[in-house]
Coordinates of C-alpha atoms in Angstrom, one line a residue:
Chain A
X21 CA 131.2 138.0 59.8
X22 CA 128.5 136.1 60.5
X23 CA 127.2 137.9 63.5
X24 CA 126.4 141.5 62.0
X25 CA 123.9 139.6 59.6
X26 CA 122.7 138.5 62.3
X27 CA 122.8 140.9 64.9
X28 CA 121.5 143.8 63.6
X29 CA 117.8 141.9 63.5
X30 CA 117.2 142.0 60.0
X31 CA 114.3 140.1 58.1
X32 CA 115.8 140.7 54.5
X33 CA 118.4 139.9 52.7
X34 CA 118.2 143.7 51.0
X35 CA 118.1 144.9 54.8
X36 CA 121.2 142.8 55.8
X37 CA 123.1 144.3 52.7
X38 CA 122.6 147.5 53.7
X39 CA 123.3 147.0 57.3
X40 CA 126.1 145.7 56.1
X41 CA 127.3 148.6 54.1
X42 CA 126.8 150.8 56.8
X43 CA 128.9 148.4 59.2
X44 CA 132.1 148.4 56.9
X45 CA 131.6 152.0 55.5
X46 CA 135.0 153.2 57.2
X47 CA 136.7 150.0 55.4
X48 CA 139.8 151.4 53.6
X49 CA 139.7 149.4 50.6
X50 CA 136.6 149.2 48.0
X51 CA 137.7 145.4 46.2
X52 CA 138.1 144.2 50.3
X53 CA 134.6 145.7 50.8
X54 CA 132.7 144.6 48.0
X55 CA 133.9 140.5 48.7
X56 CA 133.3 141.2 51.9
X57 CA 129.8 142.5 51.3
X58 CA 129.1 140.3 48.7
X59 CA 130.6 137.5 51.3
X60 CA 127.6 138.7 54.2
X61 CA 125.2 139.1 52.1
X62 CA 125.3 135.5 51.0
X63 CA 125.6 134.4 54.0
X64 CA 122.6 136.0 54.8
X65 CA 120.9 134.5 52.1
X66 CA 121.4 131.5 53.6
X67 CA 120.3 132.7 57.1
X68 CA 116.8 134.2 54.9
X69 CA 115.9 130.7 53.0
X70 CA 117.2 128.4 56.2
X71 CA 114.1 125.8 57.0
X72 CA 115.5 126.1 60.5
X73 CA 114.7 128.5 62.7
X74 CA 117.9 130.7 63.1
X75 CA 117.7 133.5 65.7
X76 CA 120.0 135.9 68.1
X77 CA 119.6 137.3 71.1
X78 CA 122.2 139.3 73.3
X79 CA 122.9 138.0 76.6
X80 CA 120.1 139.3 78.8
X81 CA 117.5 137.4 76.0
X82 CA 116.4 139.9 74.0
X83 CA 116.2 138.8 70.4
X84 CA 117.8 140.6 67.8
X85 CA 117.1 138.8 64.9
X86 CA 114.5 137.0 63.0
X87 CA 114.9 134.5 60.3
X88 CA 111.3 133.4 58.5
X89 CA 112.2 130.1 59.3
X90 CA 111.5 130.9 63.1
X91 CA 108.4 132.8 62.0
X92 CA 107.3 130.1 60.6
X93 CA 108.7 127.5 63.0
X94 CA 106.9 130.1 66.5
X95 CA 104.1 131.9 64.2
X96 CA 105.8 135.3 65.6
X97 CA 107.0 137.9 62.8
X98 CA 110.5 139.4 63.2
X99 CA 108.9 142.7 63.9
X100 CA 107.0 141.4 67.3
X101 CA 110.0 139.4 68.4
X102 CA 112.7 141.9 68.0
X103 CA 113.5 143.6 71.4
X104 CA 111.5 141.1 72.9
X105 CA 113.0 138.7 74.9
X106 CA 113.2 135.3 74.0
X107 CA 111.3 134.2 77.1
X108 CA 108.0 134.5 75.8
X109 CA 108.5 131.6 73.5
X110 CA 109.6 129.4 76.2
X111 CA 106.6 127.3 78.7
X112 CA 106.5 128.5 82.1
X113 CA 108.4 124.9 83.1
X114 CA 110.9 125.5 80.8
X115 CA 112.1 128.8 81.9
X116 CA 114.8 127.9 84.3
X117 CA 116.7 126.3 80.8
X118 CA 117.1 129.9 79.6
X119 CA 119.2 130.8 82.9
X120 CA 121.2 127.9 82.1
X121 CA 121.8 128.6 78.4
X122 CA 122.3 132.3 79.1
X123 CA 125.4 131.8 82.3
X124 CA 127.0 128.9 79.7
X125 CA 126.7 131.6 76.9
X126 CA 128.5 134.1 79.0
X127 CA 131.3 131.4 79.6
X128 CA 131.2 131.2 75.6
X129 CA 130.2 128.0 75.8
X130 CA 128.1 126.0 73.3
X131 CA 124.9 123.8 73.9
X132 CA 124.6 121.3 70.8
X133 CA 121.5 119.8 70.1
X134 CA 119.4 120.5 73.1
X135 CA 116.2 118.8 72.7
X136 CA 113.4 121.0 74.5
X137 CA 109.9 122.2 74.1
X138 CA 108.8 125.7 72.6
X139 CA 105.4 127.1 72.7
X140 CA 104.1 128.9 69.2
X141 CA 102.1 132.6 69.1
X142 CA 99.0 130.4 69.1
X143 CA 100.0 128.5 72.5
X144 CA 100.6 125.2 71.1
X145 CA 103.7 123.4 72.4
X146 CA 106.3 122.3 69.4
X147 CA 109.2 120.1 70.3
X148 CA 112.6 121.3 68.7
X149 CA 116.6 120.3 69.1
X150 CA 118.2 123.7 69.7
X151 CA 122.2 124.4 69.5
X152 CA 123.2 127.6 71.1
X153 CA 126.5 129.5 70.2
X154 CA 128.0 132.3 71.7
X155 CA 128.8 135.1 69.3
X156 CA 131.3 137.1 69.7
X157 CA 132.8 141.0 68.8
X158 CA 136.2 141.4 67.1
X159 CA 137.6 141.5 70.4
X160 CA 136.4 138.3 71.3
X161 CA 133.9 139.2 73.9
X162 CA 130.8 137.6 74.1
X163 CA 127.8 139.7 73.3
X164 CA 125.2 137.5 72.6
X165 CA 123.7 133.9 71.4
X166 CA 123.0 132.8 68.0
X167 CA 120.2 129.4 68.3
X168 CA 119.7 127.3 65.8
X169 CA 116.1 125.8 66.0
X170 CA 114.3 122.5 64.5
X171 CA 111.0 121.5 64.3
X172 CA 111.3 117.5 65.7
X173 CA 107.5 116.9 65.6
X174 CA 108.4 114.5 62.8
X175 CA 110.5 113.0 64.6
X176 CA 108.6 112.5 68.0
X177 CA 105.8 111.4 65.8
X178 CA 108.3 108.9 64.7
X179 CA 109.7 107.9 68.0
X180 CA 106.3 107.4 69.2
X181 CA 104.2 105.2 66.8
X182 CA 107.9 103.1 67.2
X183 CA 107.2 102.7 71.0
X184 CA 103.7 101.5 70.6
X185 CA 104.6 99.3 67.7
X186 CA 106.5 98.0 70.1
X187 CA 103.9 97.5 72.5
X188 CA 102.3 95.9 70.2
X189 CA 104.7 93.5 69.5
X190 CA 105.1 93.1 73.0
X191 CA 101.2 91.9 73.5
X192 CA 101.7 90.0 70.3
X193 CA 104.3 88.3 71.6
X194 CA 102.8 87.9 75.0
X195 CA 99.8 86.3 73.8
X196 CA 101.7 84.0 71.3
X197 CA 103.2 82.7 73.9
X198 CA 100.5 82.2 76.0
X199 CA 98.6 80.7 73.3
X200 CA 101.2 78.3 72.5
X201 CA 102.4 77.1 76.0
X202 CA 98.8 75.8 76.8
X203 CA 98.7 73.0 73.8
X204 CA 102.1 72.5 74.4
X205 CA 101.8 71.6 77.9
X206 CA 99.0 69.3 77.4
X207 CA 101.4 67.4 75.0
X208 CA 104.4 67.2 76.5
X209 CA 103.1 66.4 80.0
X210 CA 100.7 63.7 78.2
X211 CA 103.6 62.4 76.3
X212 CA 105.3 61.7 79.9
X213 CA 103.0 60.5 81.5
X214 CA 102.5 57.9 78.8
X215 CA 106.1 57.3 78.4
X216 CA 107.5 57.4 82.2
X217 CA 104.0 56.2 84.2
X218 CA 102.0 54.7 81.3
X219 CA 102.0 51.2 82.8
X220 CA 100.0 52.9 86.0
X221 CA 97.1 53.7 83.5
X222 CA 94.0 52.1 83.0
X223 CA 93.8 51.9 79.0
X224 CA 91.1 54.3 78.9
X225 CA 93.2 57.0 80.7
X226 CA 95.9 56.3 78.2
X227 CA 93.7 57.0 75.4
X228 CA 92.5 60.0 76.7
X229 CA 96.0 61.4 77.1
X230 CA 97.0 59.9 73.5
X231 CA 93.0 62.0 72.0
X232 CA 94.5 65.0 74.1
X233 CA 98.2 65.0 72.3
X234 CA 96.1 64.9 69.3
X235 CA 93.7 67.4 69.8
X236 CA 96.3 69.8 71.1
X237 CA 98.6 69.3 68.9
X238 CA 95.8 70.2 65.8
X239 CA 95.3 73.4 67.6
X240 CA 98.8 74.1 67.6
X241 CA 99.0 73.7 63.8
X242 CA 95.6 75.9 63.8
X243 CA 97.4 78.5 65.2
X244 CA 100.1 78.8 63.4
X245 CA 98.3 78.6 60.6
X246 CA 96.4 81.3 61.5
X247 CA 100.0 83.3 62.3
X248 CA 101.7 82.3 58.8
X249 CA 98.5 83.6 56.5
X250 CA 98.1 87.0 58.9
X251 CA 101.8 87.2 57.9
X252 CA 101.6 86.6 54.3
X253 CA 99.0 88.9 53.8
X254 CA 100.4 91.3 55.7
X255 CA 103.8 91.4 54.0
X256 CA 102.2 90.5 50.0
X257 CA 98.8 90.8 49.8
X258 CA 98.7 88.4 47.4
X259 CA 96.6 85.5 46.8
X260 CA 95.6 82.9 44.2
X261 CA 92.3 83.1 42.3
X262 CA 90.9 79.2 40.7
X263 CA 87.5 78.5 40.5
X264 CA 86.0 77.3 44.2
X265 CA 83.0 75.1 45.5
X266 CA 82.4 76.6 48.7
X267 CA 80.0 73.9 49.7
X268 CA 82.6 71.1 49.3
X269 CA 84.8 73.3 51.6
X270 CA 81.9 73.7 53.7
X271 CA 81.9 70.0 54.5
X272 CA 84.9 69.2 54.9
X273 CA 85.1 71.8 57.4
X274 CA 82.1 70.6 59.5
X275 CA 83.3 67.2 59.2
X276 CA 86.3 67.9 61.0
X277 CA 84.7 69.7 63.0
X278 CA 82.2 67.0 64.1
X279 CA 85.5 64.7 64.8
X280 CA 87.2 67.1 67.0
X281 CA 83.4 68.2 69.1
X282 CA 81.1 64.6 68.6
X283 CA 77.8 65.6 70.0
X284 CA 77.8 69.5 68.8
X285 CA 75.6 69.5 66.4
X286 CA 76.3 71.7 62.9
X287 CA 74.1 71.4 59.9
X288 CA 75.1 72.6 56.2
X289 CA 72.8 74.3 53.8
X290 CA 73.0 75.1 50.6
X291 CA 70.6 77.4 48.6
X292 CA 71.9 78.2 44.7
X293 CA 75.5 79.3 45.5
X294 CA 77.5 80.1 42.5
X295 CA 81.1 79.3 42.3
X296 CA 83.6 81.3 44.0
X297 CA 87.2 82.9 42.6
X298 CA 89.4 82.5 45.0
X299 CA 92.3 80.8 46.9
X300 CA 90.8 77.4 48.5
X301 CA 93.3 77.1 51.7
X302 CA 92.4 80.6 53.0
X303 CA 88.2 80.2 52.4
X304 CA 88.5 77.2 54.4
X305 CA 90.6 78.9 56.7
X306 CA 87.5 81.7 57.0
X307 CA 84.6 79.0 57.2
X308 CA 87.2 77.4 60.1
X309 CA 87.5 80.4 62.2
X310 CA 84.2 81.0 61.9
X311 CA 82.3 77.8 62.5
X312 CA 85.1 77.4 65.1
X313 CA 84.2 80.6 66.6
X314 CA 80.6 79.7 66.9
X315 CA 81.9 76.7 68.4
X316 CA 83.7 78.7 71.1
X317 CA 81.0 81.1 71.8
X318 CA 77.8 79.1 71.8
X319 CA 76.6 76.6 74.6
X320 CA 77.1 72.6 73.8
X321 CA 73.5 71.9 73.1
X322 CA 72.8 74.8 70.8
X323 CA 72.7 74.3 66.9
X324 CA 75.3 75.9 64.4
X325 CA 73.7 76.5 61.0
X326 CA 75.9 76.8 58.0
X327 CA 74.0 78.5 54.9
X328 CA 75.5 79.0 51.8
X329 CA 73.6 81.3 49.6
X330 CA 74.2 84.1 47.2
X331 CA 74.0 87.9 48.1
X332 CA 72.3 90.6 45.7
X333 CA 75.5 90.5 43.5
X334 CA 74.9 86.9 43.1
X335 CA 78.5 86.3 44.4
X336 CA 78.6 83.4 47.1
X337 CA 77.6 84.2 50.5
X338 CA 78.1 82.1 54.0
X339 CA 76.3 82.3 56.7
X340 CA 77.4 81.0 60.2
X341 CA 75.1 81.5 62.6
X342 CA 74.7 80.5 66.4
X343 CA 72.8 80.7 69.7
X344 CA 75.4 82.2 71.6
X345 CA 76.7 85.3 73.5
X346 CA 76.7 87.6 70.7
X347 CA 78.3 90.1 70.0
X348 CA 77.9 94.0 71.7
X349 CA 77.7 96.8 69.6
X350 CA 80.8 98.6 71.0
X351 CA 82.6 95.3 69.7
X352 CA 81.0 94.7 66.3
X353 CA 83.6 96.7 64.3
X354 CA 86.7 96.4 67.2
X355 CA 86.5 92.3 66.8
X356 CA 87.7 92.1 63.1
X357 CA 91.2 93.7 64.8
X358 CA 94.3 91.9 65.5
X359 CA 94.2 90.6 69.2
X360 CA 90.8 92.5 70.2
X361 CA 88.3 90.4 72.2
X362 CA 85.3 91.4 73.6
X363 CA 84.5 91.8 77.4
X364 CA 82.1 88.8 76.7
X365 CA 84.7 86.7 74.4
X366 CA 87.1 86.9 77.6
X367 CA 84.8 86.1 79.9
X368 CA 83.3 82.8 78.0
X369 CA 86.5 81.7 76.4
X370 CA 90.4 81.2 75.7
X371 CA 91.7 82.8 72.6
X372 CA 94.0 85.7 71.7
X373 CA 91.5 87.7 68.7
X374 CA 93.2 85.9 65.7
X375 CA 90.6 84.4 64.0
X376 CA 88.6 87.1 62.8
X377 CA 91.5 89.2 62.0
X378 CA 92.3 86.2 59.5
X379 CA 89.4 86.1 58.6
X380 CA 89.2 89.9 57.3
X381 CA 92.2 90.2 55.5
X382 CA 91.8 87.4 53.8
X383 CA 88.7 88.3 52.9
X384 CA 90.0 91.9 51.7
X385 CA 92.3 90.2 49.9
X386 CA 89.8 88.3 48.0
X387 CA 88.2 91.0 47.3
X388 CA 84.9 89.8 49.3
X389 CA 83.5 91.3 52.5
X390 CA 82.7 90.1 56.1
X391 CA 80.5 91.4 58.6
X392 CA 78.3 90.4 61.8
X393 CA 74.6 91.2 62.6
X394 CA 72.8 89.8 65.8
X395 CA 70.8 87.3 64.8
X396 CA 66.6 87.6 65.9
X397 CA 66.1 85.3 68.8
X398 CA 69.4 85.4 70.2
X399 CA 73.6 84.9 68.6
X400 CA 75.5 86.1 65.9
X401 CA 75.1 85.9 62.2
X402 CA 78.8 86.0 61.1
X403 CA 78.4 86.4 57.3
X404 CA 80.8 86.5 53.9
X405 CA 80.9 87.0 50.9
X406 CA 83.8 86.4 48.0
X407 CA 83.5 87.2 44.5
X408 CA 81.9 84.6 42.0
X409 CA 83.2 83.3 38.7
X410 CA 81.0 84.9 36.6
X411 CA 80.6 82.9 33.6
X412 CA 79.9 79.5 35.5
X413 CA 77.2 80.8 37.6
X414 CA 74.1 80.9 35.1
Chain B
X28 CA 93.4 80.3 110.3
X29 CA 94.4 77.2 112.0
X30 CA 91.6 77.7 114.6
X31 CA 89.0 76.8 111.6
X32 CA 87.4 72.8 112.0
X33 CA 88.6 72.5 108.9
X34 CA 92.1 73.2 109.1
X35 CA 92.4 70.5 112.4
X36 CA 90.6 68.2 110.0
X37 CA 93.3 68.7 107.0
X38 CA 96.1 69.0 109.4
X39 CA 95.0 65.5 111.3
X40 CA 96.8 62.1 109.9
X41 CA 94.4 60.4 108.6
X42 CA 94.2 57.0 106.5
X43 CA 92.1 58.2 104.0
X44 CA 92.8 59.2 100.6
X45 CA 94.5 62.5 100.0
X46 CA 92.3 64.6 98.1
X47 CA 93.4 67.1 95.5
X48 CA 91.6 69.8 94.0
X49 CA 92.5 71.1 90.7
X50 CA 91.4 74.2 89.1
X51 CA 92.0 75.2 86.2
X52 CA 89.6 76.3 82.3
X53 CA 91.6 74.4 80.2
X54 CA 89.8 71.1 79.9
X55 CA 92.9 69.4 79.0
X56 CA 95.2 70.9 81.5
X57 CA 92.3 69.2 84.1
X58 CA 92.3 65.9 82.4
X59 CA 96.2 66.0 82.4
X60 CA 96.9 67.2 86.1
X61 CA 94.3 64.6 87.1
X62 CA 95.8 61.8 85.3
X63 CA 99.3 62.2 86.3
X64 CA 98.0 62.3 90.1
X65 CA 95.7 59.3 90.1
X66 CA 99.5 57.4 88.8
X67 CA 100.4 58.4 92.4
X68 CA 96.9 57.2 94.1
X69 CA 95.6 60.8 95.1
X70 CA 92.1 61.1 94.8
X71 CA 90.8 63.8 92.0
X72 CA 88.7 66.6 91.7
X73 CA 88.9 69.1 88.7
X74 CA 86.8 73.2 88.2
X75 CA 86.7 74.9 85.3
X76 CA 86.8 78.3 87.1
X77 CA 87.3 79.7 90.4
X78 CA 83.7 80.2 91.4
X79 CA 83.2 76.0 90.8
X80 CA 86.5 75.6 92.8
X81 CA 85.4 77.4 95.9
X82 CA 82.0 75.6 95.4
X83 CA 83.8 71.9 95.4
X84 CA 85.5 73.2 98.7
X85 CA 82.7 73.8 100.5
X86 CA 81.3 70.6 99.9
X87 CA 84.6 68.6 100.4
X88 CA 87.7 68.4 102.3
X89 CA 91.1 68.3 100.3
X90 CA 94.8 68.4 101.1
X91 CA 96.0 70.1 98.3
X92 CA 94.5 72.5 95.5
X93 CA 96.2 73.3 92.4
X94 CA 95.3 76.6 91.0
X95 CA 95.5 78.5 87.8
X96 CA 95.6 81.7 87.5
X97 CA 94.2 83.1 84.5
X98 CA 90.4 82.0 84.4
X99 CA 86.7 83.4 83.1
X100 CA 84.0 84.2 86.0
X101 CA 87.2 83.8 88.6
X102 CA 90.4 83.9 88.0
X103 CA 93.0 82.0 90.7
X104 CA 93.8 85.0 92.8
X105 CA 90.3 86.2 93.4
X106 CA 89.6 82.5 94.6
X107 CA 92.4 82.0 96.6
X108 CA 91.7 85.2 98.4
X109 CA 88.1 84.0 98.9
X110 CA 89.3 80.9 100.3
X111 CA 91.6 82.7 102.7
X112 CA 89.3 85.2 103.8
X113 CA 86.9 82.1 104.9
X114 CA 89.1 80.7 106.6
X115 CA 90.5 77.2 104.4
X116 CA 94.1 77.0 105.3
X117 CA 94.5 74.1 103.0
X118 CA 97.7 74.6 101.1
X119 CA 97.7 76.0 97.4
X120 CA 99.9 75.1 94.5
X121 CA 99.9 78.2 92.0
X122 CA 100.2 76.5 88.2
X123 CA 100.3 79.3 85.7
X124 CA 101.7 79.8 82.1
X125 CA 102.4 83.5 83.7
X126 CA 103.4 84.8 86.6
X127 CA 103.4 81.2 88.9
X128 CA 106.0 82.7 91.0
X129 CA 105.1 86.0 91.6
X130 CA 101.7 85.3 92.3
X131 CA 103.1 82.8 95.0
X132 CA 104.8 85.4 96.7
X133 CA 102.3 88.2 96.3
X134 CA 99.3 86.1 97.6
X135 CA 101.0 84.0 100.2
X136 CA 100.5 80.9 98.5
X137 CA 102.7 77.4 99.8
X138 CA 104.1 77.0 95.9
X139 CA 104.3 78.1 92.1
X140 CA 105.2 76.2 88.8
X141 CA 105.0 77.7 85.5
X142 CA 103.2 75.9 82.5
X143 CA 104.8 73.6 80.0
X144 CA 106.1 71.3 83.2
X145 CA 107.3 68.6 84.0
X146 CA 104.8 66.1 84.9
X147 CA 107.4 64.4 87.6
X148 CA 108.7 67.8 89.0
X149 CA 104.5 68.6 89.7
X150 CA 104.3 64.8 91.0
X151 CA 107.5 66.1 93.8
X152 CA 106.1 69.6 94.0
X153 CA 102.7 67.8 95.2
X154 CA 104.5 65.2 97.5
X155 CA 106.5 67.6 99.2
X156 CA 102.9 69.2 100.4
X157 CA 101.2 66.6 100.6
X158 CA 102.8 62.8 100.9
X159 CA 100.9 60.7 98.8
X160 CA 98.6 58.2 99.8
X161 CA 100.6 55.3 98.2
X162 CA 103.9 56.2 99.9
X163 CA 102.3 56.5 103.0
X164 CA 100.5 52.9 102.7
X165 CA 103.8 50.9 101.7

């Protein structure tokens, strides 16, 4: 029953109905008849309003009918495709899969779910899952195809920005790793040497080893700190807001600082910040990165200046600036992204592009901002800002 | 290669010190490697980077260099290709976080170990090279 709806190429239900009067005028009874009518033209209701593309052909191609849903679906009315074989929708490197369906038709075979690529009236390529049927006369003989098209651009789309998350994760991972293994070698290759030849060392060489396990292992937490608040914020979002002295945070961050690197030199200055609103662990963790990006990037001997101040909406503003490599252009925006590091950052140190990706959603999510400018006579100005508590800041 | 002064010079017994050089841009890696060889009596030298390695070569003579891979200005392989193509046959030990081993194979170099090691196994690795000085001396 289904096939004369479809067979006879017809765009409208009002069509099919009488198509299908004229098919079963000879019909003896009128009650057998009208359910019968009544039966196809619901049927092709269904066929009308399908989102699918739903479309017969008999078995040399030609199409025969038309559904909206493939003229929506190929941008071809029925009236253009009808008569016309089916070939013209198909990509010159797809072609030979139309011989195939065609001599499995013939064999009244069925093709389920056949995932190719169809080309649209305005020659751009659309992937769709196709299923293929043979239709047959009241005999039983096959006289043509009925398809069954969907649009699995969705899909693909799907499948796609899966496989390069994945890639992602993959480089994530990757540099994780690789970021981790370095401290954790130091350690546990220190912590041997002390334990299994410690007795061969001078006393100075042990101490080195013990500063190293130290050191190391501080970058280690650093790191994962790092990890755990990109994580947070990526999942919640959500932060703490108390009243904040960003200078006394900006001190106890150059003091560490000065522990971990004796001899760089860093200076603090304040000029009329007010207080900040915010959550105290993640500034620090911003005025870290940052002062221990400048760190990273700048030669030994040059100064690092810290400068508290206030921007024009007299909300707290920090400054870290350097004498270093700078930063290009092409990276200024790119560098505040997960894992990206500049040609120069690659060049001049380790690292795997945390930092500043720390640093910018945590500053998001404080509602502040962070930028960089190149700073006159050379380095970066690394600069941000978080909002102030207004009623303290007269 | 062989045919190069300094390969008959490395190849010769001598009584001096063996010489290690070790190059690698972690700072504490260097201080680490260096370390656990001076417990065995070798004699020291650490680069930050490949171009500072091949550098230290020029200037002195060493039984052994240790090399990582991954490094700013020049990484390991660039180096050890450098060191090839001018003729130091000395032998290379490939230490690497990534890739030791197929490194090894792919540049023709005499070993591989992977970062976190053992310091011991890197002690044998080295000895099996290159005896060290104090085994030879007892």
């Amino acid at each position: 029953v289904t096939v004369s709806a479809l067979d006879h190429g017809l765009a409208s239900p009002a069509a099919s109905k009488l198509a299908v009067e004229q098919n079963l005028s000879d019909d003896s009874s009128d009650v057998t008849s009208r359910r019968a009518e009544e039966a196809e033209y619901h049927l092709s209701a269904i066929v009308q309003s399908s989102d699918d593309a739903i479309v017969s052909k008999d078995l040399y191609g030609i199409v025969r009918s038309w559904n909206p849903g493939a003229e929506r679906l190929f941008g071809y009315r029925a009236d253009e495709m009808i008569g016309r074989s089916i070939r013209v929708i198909i990509p010159a490197e797809h072609q030979s899969e139309e011989d195939e369906v065609l001599r499995r038709i013939r064999n009244g075979e069925r093709i389920d779910h056949f995932e190719t690529i169809r080309r649209r009236k305005d020659g751009s390529l659309v992937p769709i899952s196709l299923t293929v049927s043979p239709v047959l006369d009241r005999r039983g003989r096959v006289i043509g195809a009925s398809k069954i098209a969907r649009d699995i651009s969705e899909k693909r789309a799907a499948e796609e920005l899966m496989r390069s998350s994945l890639t992602l994760k993959d480089q994530f991972l990757g540099l994780v790793s690789h970021e981790l293994r370095t401290p954790i070698s130091t350690i546990v290759g220190n912590a041997q040497l002390l334990l299994r030849r410690g007795d061969r060392l001078p006393t100075a060489a042990r101490e080195e080893a013990l500063l190293d396990i130290a050191t190391e292992s501080e970058r280690l937490q650093r790191i994962i700190e790092n990890l755990l608040v990109l994580t947070r914020l990526e999942a919640t979002g959500e932060v703490t807001s108390t009243p904040v002295d960003m200078c006394i945070l900006a001190r106890e961050v150059i003091e560490s600082m000065r522990r971990r690197t004796p001899g760089r030199e860093i200076v603090l200055e304040t000029m009329d910040a007010p207080t900040a609103l915010g959550d105290p662990t993640l500034i620090s963790l911003v005025i870290q990165n940052l002062v221990g990006n400048a760190h990273k990037y700048s030669p030994d001997e040059t100064l690092i200046e810290v400068l508290l101040t206030k921007n024009e909406q007299d909300d707290p503003e920090l400054h870290v600036l350097d004498r270093g490599i700078g930063v290009e252009p092409q990276d200024a925006e790119r560098i505040f992204e997960a894992f990206y590091r500049g040609a120069a950052g690659i060049a001049n140190a380790e690292g795997m592009g945390l930092g500043l990706a720390v640093c910018q959603r945590i500053v998001a999510a404080l509602g502040g901002s962070l930028g960089v400018e190149p700073r006159a006579g050379g380095g970066s100005d690394f600069r941000f800002s978080v909002p102030g508590l207004r009623e303290f800041t007269s | 290669v062989n045919s190069h002064p300094d390969a008959v010079a490395q190849a010769a017994p001598s009584d001096l010190v063996s010489r290690v050089l070790v190059v690698d841009d972690d700072a504490a890696i260097l201080r680490l490697v260096r370390l656990a060889l001076l417990t065995e009596g070798f004699q020291v030298t650490v680069a930050g980077d490949g171009a500072a390695g091949l550098e230290a070569i020029q200037k002195e003579e060493f039984e052994l260099v240790i090399l990582d891979l991954q490094m700013p200005r020049m990484d390991g392989p660039t180096m050890f290709r450098e060191l090839r193509s001018r003729g130091f046959a000395v032998p290379v030990l490939i230490l690497s976080a990534f890739g030791a081993e197929r490194a090894r194979v792919e540049l023709g170099a005499q070993a591989a170990m992977a970062k976190p090691f053992d310091v011991d196994d890197l002690l044998d690795r080295v000895a099996s090279l290159v005896p060290p000085p104090s085994a030879t001396t007892e």
